[in-house]
Tab-separated table of C-alpha atoms in Angstrom:
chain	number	residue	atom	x	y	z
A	1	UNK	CA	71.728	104.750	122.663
A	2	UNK	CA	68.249	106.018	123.280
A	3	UNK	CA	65.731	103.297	124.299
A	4	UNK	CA	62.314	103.697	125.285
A	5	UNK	CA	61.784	102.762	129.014
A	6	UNK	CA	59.773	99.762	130.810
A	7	UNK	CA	56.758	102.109	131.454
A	8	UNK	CA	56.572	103.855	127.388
A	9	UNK	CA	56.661	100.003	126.588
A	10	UNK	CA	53.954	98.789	129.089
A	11	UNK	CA	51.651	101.626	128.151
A	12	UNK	CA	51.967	100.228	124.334
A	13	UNK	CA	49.108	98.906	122.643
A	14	UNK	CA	50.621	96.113	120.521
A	15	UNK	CA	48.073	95.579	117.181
A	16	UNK	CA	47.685	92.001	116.791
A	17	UNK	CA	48.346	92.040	113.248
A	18	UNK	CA	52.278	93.225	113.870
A	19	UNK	CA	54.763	90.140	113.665
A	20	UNK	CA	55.658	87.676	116.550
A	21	UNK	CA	59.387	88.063	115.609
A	22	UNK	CA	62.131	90.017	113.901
A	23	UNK	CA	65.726	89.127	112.185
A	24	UNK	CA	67.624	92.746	111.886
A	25	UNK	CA	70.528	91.300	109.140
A	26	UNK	CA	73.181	92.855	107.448
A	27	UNK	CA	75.236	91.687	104.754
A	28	UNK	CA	78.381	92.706	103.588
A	29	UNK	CA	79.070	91.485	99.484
A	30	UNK	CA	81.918	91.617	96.401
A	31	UNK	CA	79.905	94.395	94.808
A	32	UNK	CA	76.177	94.924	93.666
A	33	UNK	CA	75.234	92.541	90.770
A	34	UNK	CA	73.064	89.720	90.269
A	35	UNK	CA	76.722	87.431	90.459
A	36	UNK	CA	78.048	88.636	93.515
A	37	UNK	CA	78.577	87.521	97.017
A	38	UNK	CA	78.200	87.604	100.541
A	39	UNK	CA	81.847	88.016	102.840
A	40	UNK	CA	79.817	88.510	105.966
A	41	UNK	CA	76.560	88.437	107.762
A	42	UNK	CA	75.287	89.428	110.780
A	43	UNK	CA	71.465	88.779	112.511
A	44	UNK	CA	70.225	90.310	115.883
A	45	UNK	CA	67.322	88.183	116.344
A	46	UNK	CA	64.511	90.507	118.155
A	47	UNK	CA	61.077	89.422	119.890
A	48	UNK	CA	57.499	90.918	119.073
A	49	UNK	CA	58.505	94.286	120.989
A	50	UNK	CA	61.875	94.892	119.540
A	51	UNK	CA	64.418	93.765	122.472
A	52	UNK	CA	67.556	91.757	121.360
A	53	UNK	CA	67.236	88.063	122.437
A	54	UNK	CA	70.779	87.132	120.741
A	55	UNK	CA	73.201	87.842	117.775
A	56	UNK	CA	75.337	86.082	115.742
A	57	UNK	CA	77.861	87.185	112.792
A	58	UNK	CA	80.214	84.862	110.601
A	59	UNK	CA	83.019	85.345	107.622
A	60	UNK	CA	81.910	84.078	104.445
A	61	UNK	CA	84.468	82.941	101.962
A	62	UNK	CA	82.846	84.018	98.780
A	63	UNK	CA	85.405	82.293	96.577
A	64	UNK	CA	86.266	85.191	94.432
A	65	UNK	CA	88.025	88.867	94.862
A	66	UNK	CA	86.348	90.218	97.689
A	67	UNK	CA	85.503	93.509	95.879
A	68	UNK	CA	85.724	96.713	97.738
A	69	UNK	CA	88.027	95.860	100.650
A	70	UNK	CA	87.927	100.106	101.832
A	71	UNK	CA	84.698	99.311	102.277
A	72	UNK	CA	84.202	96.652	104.255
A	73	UNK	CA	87.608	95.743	105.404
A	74	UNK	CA	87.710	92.186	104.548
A	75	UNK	CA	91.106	91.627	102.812
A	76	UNK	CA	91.513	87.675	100.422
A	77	UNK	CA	93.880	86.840	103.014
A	78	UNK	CA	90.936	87.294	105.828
A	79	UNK	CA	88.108	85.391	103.777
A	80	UNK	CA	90.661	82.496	102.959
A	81	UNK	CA	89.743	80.356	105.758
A	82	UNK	CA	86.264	81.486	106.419
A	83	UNK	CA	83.155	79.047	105.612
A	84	UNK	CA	81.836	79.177	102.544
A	85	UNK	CA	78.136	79.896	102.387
A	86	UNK	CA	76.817	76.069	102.216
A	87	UNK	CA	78.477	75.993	105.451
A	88	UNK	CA	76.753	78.547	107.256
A	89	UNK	CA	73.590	77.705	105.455
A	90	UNK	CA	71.762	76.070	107.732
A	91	UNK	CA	72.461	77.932	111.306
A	92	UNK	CA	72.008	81.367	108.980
A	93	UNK	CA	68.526	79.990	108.326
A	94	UNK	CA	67.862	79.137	111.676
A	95	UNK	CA	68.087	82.636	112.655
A	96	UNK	CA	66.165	83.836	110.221
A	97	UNK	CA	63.152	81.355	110.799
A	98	UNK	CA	59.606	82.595	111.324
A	99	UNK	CA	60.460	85.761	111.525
A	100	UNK	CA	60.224	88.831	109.706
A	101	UNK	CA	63.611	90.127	107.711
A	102	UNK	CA	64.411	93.448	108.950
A	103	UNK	CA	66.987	95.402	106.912
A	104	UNK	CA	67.674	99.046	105.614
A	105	UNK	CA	67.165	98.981	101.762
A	106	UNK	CA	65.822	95.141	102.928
A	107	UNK	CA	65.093	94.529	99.331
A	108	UNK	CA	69.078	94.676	98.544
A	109	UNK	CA	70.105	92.161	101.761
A	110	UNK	CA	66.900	90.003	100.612
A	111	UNK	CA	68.070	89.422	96.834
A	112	UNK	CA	71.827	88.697	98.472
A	113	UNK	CA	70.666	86.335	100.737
A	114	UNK	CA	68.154	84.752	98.018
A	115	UNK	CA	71.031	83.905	95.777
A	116	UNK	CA	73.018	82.737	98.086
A	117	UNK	CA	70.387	80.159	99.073
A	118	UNK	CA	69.659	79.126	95.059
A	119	UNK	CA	73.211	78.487	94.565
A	120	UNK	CA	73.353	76.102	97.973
A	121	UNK	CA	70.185	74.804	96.046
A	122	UNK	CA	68.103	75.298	98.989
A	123	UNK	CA	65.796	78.481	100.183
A	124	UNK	CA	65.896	80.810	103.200
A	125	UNK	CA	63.203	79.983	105.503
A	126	UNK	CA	62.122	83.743	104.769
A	127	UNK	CA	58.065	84.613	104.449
A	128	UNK	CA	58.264	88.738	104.651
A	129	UNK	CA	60.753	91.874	105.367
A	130	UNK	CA	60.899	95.029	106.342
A	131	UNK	CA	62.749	98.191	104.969
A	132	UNK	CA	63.723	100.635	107.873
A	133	UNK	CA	63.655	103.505	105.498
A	134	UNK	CA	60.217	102.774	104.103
A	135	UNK	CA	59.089	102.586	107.885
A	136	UNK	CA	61.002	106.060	108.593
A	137	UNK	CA	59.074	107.216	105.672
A	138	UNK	CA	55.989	105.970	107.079
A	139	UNK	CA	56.711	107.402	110.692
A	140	UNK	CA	57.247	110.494	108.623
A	141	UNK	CA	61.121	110.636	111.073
A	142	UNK	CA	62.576	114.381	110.299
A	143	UNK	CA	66.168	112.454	108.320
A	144	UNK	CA	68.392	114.836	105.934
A	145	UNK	CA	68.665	111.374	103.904
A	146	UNK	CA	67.930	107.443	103.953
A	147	UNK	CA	71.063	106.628	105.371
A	148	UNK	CA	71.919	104.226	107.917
A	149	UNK	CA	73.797	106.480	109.965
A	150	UNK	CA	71.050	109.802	109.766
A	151	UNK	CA	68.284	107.115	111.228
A	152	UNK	CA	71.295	106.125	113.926
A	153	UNK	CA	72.137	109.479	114.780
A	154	UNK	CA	67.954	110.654	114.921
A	155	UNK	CA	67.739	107.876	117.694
A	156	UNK	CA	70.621	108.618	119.320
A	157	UNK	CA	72.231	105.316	118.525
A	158	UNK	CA	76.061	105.663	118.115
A	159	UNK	CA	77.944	103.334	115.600
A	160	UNK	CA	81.339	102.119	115.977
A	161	UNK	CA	82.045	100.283	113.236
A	162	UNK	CA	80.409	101.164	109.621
A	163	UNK	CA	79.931	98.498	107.141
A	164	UNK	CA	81.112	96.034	109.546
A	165	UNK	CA	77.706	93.519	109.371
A	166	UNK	CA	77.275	92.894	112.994
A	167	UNK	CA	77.881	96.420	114.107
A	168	UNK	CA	75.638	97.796	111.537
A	169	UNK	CA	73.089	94.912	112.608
A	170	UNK	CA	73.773	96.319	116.387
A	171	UNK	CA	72.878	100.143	115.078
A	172	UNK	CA	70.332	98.960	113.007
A	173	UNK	CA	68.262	96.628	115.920
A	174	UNK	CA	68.729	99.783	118.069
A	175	UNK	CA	67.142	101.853	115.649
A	176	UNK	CA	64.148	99.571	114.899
A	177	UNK	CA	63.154	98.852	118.444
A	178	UNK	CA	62.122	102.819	118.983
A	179	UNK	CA	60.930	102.928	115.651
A	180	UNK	CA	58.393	99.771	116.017
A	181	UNK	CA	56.939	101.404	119.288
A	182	UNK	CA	56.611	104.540	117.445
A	183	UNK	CA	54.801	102.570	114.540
A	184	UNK	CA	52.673	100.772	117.615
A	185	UNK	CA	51.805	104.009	119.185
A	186	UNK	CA	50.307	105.248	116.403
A	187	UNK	CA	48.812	102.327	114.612
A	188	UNK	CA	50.690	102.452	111.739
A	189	UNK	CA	50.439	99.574	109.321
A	190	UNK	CA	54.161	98.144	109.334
A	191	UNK	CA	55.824	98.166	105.596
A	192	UNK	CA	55.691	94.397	105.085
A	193	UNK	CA	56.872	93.133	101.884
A	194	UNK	CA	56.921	89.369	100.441
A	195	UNK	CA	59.780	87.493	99.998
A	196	UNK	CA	59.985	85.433	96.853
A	197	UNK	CA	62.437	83.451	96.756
A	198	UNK	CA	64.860	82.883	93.875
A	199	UNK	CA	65.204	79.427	92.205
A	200	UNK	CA	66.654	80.934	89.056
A	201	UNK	CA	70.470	80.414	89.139
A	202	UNK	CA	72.072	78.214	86.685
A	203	UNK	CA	76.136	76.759	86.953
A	204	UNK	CA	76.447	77.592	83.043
A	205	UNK	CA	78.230	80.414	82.611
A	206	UNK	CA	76.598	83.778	80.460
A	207	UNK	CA	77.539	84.906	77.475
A	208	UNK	CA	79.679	87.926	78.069
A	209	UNK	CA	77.419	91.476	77.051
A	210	UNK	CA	79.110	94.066	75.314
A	211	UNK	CA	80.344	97.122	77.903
A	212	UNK	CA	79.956	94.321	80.540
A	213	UNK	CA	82.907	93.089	82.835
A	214	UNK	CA	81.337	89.657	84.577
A	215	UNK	CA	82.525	89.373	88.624
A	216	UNK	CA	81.885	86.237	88.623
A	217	UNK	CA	82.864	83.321	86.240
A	218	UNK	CA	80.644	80.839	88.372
A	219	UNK	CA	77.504	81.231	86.892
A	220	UNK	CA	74.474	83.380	86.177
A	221	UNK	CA	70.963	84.674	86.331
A	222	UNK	CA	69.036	85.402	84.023
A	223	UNK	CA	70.170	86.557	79.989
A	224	UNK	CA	68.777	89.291	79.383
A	225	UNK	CA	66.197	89.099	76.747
A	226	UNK	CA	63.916	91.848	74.826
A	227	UNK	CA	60.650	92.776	76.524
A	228	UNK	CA	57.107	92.436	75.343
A	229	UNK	CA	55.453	96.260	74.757
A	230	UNK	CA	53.630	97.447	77.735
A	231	UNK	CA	49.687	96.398	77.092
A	232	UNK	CA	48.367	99.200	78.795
A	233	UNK	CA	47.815	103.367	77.974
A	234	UNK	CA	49.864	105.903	79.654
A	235	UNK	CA	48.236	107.296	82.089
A	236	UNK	CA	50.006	110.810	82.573
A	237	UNK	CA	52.385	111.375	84.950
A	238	UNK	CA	52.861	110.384	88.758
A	239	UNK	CA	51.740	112.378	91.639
A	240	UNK	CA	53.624	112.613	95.163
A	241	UNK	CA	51.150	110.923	97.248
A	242	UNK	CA	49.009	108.725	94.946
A	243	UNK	CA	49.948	105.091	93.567
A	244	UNK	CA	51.665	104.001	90.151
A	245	UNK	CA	49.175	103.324	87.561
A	246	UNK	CA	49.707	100.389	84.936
A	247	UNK	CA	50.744	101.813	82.060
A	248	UNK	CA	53.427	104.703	83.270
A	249	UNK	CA	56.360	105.208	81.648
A	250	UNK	CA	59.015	104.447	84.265
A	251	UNK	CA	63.062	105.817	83.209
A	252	UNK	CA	65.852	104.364	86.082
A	253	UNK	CA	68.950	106.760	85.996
A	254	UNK	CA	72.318	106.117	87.679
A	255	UNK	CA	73.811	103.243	89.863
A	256	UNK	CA	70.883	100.916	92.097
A	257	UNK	CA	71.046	98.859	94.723
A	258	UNK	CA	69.888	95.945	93.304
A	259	UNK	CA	70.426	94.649	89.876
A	260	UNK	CA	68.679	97.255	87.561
A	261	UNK	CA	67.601	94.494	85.575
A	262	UNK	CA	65.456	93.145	88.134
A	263	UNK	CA	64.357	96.323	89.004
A	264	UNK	CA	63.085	96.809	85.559
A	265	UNK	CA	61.712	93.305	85.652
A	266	UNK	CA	59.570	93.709	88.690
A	267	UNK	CA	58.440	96.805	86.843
A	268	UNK	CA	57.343	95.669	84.047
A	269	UNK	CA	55.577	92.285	85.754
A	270	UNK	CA	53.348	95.509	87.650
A	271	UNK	CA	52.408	96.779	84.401
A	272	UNK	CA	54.387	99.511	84.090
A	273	UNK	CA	56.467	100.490	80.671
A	274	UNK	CA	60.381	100.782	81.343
A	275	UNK	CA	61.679	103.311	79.237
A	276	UNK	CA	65.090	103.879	77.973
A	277	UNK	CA	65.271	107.258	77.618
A	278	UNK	CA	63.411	110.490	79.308
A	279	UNK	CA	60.251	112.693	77.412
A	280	UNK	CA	57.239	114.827	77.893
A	281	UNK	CA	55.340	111.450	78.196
A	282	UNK	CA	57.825	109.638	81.318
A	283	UNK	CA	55.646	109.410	83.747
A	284	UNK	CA	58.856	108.696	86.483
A	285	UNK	CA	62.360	109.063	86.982
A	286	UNK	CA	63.980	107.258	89.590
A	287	UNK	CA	67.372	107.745	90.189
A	288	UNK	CA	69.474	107.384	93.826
A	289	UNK	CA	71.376	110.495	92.746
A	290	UNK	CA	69.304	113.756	91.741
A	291	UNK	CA	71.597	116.044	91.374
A	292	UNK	CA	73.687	113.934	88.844
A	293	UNK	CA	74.346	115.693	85.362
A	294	UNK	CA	73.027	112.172	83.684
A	295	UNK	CA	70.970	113.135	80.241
A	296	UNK	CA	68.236	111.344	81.894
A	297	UNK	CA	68.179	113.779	85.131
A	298	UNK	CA	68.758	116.682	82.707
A	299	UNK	CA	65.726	115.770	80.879
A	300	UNK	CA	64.182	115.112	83.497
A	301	UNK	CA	64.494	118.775	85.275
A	302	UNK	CA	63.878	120.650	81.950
A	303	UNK	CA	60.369	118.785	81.525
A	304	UNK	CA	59.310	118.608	84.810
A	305	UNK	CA	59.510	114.958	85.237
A	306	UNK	CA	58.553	113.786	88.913
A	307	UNK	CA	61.924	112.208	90.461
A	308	UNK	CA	61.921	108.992	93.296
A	309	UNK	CA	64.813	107.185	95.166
A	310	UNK	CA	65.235	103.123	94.547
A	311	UNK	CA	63.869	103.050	97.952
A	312	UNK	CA	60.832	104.794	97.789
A	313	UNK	CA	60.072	103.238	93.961
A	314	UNK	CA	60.866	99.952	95.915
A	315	UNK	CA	57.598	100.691	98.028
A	316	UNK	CA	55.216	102.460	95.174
A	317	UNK	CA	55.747	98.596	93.678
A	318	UNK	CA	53.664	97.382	96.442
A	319	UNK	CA	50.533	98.819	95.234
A	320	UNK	CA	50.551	99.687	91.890
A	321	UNK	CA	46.929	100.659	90.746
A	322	UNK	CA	45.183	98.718	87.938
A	323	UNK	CA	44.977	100.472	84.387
A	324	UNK	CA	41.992	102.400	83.924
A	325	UNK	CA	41.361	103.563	87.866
């Protein structure tokens, strides 16, 4: 592992305006949907600098087929006895108090947790994360990708255990502390997103959508419903480097992180138009796999259509510019 030294941290200027705390989490979950669940979860609880005060890591019976077992290892027969999520509830939350969430794609581990917390009927004591790829973006770090294990390997920071949560926690805390004194160094303005959280699940189960298998028979989030028309004028399409405008016609291509639903939501409550298919007029594709032979990526190449990851889309959301600017 490469760590900065005592002197390289003494000789940082901390800005006052960086957090007093951080929670590096991982979860581990049946799947990607709005319905499905945490089987493990792991937080290395960090101070304002970055150095590892304690850990802690727990099973979580998620009452349901775990999902993909290759993945994360974590057979029905393991999960039986585990706690169910009510049960870890409360010392999870505890670690996560007055601090800042710190997670890579943090918006995917935030929505997890969220849920988790609406179905226990009770919210994570959560105020703001952090996404360790937006803050490698933002350190401009020389990564072949926005995985876990390039921002590992650029620090030096070997992992023993992949999509085990408290081993990818370990990897990931070891990552962030040379990242935030990098970030401190050069007085960049940390990534720092809100956390909402989620009061929206219900017990009643959905109505099943055509094409759609449900993971879940517990319950659901939202139905989905048909969306008001965007109120504002295209603007033209998106330029590396500047902001969204209200009003761009955004296209999402492929498999996401989070729901795409609430992707699309959180576009459209930004003032953006979410289109269903790819023109001359989309303004922005985003899409976690490029290269894909989708009819939207297709389209997308043969007009010229500017192209973004979930992740970096994630972050243009922050500071989408008003119509008419």
């Amino acid at each position: 592992m490469t760590m900065l030294d005592d002197r390289t941290t003494a000789e940082t200027t901390w800005p006052t305006a960086y957090p007093q705390g951080y929670a590096v989490v991982d979860v581990e979950t049946t799947g990607l949907a709005r319905d499905d669940r945490i089987v493990s979860a792991a937080v290395y609880r960090l101070d304002a600098q970055g150095n590892v005060e304690d850990h802690w890591y727990s099973l979580v019976n998620p009452q349901r087929d775990p999902g993909p077992v290759w993945i994360h290892g974590l057979t029905s027969d393991v999960l039986e006895g585990a706690p169910l999520f009510k049960d870890i509830a409360e010392e999870f939350a505890g670690r996560l108090a007055d601090r800042v969430l710190v997670a890579h794609n943090a918006i995917f581990d935030w929505q997890m947790i969220a849920r988790e917390y609406a179905r226990a009927e009770t919210t994570a004591p959560v105020r703001q994360r952090l996404c360790t790829i937006a803050l490698s973006k933002e350190l401009d770090l020389p990564l072949p990708n926005h995985k876990l294990e390039s921002l590992a390997a650029h620090f030096g920071v070997v992992q023993q255990r992949a999509h085990h949560a408290l081993d990818d926690a370990r990897v990931l805390a070891e990552a962030f502390r040379p990242s935030l004194h990098a970030a401190a160094r050069g007085g960049v303005r940390l990534p720092l997103l809100e956390c909402r959280p989620l009061t929206e699940w219900s017990d009643s189960a959905a109505a099943p959508r055509v094409g759609h298998q449900a993971s879940y028979r517990g319950g659901s989030w939202r139905p989905s419903r048909r969306r008001p028309p965007c109120p504002h004028p295209n603007p033209g399409r998106f330029e590396d480097g500047k902001p969204l405008k209200q009003g761009m016609r955004v296209a999402f291509s492929g498999d996401t992180s989070v729901e795409r639903e609430l992707l699309e939501d959180r576009a459209v409550e930004a003032g953006l138009h979410v289109a269903t298919s790819v023109s001359r007029l989309t303004s922005l594709l985003v899409t976690n796999d490029p290269d894909s032979a989708t009819s939207k990526t297709v389209k997308a190449k043969a007009f010229g259509t500017p192209v973004v990851d979930e992740a970096a889309f994630t972050q243009l959301l922050r500071d989408v510019a008003p119509a008419g600017e």
